[in-house]
Short mmCIF file of C-alpha atoms in Angstrom, two decimals:
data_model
loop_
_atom_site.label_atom_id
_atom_site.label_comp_id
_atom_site.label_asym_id
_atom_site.label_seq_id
_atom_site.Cartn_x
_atom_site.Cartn_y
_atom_site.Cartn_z
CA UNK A 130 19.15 -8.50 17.25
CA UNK A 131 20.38 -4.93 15.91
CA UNK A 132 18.79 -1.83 17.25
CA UNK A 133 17.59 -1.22 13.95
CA UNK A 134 15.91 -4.66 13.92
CA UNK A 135 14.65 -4.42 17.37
CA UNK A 136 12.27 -1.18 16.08
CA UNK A 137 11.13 -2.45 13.33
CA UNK A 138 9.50 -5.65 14.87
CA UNK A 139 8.32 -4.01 17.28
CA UNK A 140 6.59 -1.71 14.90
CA UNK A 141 5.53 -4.82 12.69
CA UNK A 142 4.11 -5.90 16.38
CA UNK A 143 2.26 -2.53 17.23
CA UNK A 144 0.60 -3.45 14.02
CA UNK A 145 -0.60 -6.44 14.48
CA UNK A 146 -1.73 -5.63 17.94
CA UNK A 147 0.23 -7.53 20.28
CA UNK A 148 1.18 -4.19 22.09
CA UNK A 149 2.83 -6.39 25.09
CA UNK A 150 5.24 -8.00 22.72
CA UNK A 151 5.92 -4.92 20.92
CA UNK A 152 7.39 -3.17 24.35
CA UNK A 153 9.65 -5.74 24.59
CA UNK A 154 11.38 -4.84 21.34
CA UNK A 155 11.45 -1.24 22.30
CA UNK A 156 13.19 -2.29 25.44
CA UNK A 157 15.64 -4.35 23.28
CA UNK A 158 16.66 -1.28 21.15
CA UNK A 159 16.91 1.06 24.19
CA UNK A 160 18.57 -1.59 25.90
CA UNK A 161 20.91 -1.39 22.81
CA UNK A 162 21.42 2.42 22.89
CA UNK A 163 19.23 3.46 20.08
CA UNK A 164 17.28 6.70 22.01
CA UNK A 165 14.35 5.79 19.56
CA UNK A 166 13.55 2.73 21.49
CA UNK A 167 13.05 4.84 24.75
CA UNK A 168 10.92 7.10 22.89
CA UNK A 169 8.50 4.39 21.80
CA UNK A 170 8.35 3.43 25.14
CA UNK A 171 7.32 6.49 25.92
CA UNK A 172 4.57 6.67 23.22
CA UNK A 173 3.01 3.15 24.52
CA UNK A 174 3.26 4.40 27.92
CA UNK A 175 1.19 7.70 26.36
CA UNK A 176 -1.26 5.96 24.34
CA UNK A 177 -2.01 2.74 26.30
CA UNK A 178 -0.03 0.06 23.84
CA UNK A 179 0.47 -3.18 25.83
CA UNK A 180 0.29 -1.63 29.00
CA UNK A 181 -2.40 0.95 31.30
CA UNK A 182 -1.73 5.10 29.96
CA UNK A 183 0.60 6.30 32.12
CA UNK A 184 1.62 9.68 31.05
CA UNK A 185 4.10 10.85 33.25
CA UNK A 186 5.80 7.46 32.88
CA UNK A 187 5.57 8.25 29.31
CA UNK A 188 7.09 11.86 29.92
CA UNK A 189 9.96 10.29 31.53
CA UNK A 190 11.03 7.67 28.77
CA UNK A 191 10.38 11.06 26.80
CA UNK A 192 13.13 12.36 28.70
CA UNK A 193 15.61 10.24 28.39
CA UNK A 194 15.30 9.32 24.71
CA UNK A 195 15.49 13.75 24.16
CA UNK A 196 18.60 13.82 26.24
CA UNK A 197 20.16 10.92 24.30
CA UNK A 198 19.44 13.35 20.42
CA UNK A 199 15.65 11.66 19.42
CA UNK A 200 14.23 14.42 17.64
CA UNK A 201 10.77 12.90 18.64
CA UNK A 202 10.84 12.71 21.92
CA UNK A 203 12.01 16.23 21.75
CA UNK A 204 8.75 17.14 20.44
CA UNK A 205 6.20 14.35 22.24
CA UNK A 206 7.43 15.64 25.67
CA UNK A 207 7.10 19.41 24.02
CA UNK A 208 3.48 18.51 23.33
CA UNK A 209 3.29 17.38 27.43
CA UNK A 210 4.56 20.56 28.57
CA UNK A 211 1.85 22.61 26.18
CA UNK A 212 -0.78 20.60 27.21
CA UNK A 213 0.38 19.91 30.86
CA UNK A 214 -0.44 16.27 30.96
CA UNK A 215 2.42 14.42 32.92
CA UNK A 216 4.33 17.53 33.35
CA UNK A 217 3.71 21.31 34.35
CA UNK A 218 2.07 23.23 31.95
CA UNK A 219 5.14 25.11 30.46
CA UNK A 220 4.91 26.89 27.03
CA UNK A 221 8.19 28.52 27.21
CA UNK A 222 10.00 24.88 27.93
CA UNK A 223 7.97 23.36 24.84
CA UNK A 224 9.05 26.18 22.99
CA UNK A 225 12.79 25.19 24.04
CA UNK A 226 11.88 21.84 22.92
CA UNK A 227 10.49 22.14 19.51
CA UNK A 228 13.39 24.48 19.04
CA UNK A 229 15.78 21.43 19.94
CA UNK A 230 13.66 19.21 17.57
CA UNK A 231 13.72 21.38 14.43
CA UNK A 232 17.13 21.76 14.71
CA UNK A 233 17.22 17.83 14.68
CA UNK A 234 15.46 18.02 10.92
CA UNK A 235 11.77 17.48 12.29
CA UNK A 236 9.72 19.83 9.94
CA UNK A 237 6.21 19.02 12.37
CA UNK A 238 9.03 21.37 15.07
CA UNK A 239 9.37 23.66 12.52
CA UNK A 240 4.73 23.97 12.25
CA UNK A 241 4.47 23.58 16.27
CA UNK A 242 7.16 26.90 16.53
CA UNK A 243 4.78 28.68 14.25
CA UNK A 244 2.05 28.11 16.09
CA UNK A 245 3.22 29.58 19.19
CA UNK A 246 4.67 32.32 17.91
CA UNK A 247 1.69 32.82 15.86
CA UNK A 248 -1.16 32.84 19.20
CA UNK A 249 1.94 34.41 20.99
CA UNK A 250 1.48 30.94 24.02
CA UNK A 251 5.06 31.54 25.08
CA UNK A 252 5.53 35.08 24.35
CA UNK A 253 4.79 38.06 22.42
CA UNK A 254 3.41 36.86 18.83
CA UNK A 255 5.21 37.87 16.33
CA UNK A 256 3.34 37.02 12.75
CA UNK A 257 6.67 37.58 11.11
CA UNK A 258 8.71 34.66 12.71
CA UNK A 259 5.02 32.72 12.65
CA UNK A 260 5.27 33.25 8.87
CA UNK A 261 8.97 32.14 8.47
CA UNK A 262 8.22 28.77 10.39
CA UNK A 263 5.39 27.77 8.04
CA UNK A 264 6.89 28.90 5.40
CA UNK A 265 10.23 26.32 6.85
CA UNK A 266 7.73 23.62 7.33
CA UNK A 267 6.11 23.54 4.22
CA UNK A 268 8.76 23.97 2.07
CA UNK A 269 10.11 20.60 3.61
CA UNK A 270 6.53 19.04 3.15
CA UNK A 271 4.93 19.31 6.13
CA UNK A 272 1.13 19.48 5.59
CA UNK A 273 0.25 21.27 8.54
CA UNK A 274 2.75 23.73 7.75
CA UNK A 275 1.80 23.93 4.67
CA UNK A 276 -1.96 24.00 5.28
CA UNK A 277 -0.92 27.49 8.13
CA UNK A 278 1.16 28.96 5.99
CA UNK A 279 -1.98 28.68 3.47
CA UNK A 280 -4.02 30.45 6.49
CA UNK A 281 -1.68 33.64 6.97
CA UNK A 282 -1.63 33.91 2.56
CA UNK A 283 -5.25 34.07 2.93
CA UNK A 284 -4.93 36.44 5.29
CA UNK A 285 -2.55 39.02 3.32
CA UNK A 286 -4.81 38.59 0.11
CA UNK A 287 -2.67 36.35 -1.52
CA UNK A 288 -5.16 33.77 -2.14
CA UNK A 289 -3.32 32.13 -5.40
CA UNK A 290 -0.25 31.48 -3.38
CA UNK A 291 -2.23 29.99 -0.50
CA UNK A 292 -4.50 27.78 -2.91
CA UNK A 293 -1.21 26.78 -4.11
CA UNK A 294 -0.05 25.77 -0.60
CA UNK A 295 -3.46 23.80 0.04
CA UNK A 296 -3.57 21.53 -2.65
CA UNK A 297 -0.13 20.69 -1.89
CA UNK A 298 -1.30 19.67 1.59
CA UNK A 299 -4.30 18.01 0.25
CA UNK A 300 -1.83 15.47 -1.01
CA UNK A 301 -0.93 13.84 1.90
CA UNK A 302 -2.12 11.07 3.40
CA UNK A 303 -2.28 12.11 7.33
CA UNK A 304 -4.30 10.43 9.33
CA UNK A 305 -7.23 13.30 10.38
CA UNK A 306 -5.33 15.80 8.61
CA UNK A 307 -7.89 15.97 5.33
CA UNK A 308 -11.44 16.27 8.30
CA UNK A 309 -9.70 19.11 10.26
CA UNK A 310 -9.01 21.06 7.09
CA UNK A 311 -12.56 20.43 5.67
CA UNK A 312 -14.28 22.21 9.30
CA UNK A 313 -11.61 24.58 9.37
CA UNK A 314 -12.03 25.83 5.53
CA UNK A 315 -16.25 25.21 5.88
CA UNK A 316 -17.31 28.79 6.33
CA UNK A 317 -14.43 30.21 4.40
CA UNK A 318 -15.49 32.92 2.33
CA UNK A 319 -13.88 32.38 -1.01
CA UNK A 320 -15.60 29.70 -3.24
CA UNK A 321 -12.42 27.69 -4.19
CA UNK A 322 -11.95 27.83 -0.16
CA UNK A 323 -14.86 26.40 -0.22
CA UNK A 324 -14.16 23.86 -3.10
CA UNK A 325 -10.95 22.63 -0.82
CA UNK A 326 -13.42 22.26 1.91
CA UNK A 327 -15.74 19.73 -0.19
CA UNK A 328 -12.78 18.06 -1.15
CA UNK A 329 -11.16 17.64 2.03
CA UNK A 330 -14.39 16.10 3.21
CA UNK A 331 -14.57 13.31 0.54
CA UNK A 332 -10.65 12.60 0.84
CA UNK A 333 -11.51 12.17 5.09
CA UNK A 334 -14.51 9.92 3.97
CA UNK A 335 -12.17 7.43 1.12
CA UNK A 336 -10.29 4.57 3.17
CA UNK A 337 -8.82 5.18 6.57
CA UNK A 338 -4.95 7.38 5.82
CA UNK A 339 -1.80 6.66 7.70
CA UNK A 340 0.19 8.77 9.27
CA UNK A 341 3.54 9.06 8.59
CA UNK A 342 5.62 9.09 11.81
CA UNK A 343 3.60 8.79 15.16
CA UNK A 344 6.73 9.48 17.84
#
């Protein structure tokens, strides 16, 4: 069986909840040389699939799948070293990371190197550079780009651009995405803020979304 192959039953097996059997595919395609199989290793290791969590086992497959080019392992072992689980606490080394990512094409890099450039988590903030990643991100279609660089439009009173941005987000079908936009637009003071909110809301009540790429 073909790398290629290998994922994509194993994916078809994550699915169908036979987590156990699933690894075994991943093993096949990292065992083949495809980087992507070590990084779904790493993601059941991280979330528990056919196996106990076991996050620094899961930072290590992380590891090797970002030194063999996997864009996504890049960023899941990024997310570790912001959030310390598995690894020191490191913002400066996720910052590295996400870097390497988005230069691999991964537009959620692109939102993440907003974001700390934005609160400023692994250096001084700079609201320029925040702007020019979410601007990056959304413009390749990522909706939590797109939903921040919304955010900083509101911000500079340039609400038609930014309800622009938002609707564009609303579009997606992200798992949680369309509930985390409804409490964070909630209180917002403008009534078509508000109007986004409502609709976020119903969109997070229709039939369960799924996410796109999950590492």
């Amino acid at each position: 069986m073909s790398a290629e192959a290998a994922l994509a039953t194993g994916q078809l097996l994550l699915e169908a909840g036979e987590g156990g059997q699933a690894i075994e595919s991943f093993r096949m395609a990292a065992r083949a040389g495809d980087p992507r199989g070590l990084t779904m290793l790493g993601r059941a290791a991280e979330r528990g699939w056919g196996m106990g969590p076991d996050v620094r086992q899961a930072a290590g497959w992380y590891r090797r799948a970002a030194a063999g080019g996997d864009p996504w392992a890049m960023f899941n072992l990024a997310d570790l070293h912001l959030r310390g689980e598995g690894v020191p606490r490191d913002p400066v080394e996720a910052m590295r990371l996400y870097a390497d990512a988005a230069r691999g094409g991964l537009l959620q890099a692109l939102n993440m190197l907003g974001v700390l450039t934005e609160t400023g988590a692994a250096g001084p903030p700079d609201a320029g550079a925040a702007l020019t990643y979410y601007t990056a991100s959304a413009e390749g279609g990522d909706p939590w780009g797109q939903f921040n660089l919304a955010r900083l439009l509101v911000a500079a009173d340039r609400l038609p651009e930014a309800l622009d941005w938002l609707d564009r987000a609303l579009g997606c079908h992200l798992s949680g995405f369309h509930a985390a936009v409804a409490d964070a637009l909630a209180e917002a003071p403008h009534p078509e803020l508000r109007r986004r909110a409502a609709r976020a809301r119903a969109q997070a009540a229709a039939p369960a979304a799924t996410t796109a790429q999950d590492g």
